[in-house]
CSV table of N, CA and C in Angstrom, one decimal:
chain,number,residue,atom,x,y,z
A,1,UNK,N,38.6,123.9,-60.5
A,1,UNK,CA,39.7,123.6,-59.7
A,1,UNK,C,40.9,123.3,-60.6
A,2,UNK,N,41.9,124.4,-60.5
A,2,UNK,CA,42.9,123.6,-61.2
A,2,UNK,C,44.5,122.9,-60.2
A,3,UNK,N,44.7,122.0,-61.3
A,3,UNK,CA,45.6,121.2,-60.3
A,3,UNK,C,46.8,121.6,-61.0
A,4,UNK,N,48.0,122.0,-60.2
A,4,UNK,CA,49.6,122.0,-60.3
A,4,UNK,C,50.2,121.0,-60.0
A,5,UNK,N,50.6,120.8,-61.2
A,5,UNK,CA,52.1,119.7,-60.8
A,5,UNK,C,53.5,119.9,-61.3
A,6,UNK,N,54.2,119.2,-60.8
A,6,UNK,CA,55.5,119.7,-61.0
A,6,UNK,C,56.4,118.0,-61.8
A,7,UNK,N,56.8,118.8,-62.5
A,7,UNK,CA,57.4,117.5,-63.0
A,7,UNK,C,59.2,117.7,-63.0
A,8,UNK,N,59.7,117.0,-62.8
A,8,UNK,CA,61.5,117.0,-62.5
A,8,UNK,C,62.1,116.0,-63.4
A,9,UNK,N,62.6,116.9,-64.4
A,9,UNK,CA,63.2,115.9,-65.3
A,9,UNK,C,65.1,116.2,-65.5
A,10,UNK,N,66.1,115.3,-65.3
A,10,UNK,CA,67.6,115.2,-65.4
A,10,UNK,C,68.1,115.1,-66.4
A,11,UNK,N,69.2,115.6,-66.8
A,11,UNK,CA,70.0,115.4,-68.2
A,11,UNK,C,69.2,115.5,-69.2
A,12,UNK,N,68.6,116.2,-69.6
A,12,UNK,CA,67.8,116.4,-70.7
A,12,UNK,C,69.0,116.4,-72.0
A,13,UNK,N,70.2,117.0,-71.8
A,13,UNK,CA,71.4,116.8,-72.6
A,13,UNK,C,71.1,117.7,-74.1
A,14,UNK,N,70.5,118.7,-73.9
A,14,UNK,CA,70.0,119.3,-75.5
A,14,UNK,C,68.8,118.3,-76.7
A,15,UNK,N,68.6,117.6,-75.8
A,15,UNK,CA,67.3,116.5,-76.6
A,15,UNK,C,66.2,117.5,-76.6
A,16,UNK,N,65.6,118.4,-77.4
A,16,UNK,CA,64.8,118.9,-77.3
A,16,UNK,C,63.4,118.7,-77.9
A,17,UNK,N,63.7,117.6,-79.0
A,17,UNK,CA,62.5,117.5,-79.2
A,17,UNK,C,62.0,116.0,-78.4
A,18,UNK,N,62.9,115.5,-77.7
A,18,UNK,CA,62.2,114.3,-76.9
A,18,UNK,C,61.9,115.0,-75.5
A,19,UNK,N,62.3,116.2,-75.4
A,19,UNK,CA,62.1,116.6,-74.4
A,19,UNK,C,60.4,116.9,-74.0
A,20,UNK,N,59.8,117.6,-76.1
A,20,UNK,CA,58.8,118.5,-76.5
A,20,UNK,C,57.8,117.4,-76.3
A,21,UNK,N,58.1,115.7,-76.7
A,21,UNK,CA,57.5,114.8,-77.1
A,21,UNK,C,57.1,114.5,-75.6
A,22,UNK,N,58.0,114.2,-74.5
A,22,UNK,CA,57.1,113.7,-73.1
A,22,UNK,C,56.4,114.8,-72.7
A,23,UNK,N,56.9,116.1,-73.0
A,23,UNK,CA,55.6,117.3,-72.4
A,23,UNK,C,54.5,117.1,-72.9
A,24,UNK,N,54.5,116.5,-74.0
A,24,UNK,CA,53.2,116.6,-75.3
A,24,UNK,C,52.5,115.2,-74.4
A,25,UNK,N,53.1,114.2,-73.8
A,25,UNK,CA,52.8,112.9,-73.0
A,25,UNK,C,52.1,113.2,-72.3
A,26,UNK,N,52.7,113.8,-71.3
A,26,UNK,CA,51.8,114.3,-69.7
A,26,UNK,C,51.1,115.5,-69.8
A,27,UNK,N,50.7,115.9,-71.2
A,27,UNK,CA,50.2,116.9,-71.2
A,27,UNK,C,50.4,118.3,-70.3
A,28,UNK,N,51.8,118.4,-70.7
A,28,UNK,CA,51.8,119.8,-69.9
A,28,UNK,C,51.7,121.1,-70.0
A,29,UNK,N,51.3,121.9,-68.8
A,29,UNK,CA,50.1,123.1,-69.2
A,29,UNK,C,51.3,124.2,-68.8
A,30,UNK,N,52.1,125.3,-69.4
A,30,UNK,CA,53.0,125.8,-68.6
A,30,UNK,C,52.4,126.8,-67.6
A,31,UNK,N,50.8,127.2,-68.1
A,31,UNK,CA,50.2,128.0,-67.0
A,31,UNK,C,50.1,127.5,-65.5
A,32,UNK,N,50.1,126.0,-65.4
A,32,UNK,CA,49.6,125.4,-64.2
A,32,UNK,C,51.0,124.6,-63.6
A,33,UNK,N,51.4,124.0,-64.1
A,33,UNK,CA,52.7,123.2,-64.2
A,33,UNK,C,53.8,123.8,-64.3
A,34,UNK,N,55.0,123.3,-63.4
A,34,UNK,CA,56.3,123.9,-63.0
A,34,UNK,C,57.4,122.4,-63.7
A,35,UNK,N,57.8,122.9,-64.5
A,35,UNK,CA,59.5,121.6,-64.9
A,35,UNK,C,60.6,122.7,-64.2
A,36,UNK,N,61.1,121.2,-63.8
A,36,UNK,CA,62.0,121.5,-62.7
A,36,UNK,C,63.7,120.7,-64.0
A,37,UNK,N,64.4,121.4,-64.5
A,37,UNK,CA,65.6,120.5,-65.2
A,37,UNK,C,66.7,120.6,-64.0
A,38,UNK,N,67.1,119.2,-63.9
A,38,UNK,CA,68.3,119.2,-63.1
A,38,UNK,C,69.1,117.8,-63.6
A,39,UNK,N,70.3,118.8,-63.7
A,39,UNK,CA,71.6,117.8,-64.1
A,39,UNK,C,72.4,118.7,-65.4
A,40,UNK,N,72.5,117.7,-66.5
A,40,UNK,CA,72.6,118.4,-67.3
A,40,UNK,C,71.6,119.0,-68.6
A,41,UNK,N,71.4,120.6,-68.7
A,41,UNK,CA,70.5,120.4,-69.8
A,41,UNK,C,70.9,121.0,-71.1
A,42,UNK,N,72.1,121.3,-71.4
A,42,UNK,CA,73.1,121.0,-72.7
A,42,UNK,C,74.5,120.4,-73.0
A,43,UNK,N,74.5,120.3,-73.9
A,43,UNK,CA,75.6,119.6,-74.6
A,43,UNK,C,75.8,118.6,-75.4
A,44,UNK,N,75.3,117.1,-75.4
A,44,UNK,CA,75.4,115.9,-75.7
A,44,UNK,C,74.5,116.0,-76.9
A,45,UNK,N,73.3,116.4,-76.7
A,45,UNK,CA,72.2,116.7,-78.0
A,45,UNK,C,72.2,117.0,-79.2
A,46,UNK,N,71.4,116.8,-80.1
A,46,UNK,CA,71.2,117.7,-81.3
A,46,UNK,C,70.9,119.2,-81.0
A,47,UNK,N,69.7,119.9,-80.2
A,47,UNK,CA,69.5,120.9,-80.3
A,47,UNK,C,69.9,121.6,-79.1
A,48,UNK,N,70.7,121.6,-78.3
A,48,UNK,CA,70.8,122.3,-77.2
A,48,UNK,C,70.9,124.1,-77.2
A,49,UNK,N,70.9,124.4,-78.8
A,49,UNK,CA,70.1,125.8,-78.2
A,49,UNK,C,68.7,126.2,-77.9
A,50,UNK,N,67.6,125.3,-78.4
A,50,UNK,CA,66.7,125.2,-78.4
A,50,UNK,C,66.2,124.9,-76.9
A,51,UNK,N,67.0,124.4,-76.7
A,51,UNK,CA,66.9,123.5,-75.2
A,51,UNK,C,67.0,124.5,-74.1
C-alpha cells in the first residue's frame, strides 16, 4: 500500500539547499509525494536557480 502525501511549503525564497535538507526530513519520495511551492520561490536566496 502506498501512501501519498502532499506537502505545501511558502517562500522557499531560492534556499535550496534548506529546502533539500526538510525533503531529506520527511523523507520525501517524488514518486508518491506532491510539493505544492506557494508564495515566493526565488529571489532572496543563495541558489535560486537551483531552486
Amino acid at each position: 500500500m502506498s501512501v501519498e502525501r502532499n506537502f505545501i511549503i511558502g517562500d522557499i525564497q531560492g534556499c535550496y539547499e534548506g529546502l533539500q535538507r526538510l525533503l531529506d526530513k520527511v523523507s520525501f519520495n517524488p514518486e508518491q509525494d506532491t510539493l505544492h511551492g506557494v508564495g515566493d520561490l526565488v529571489a532572496r536566496g543563495e541558489d535560486s536557480l537551483s531552486t
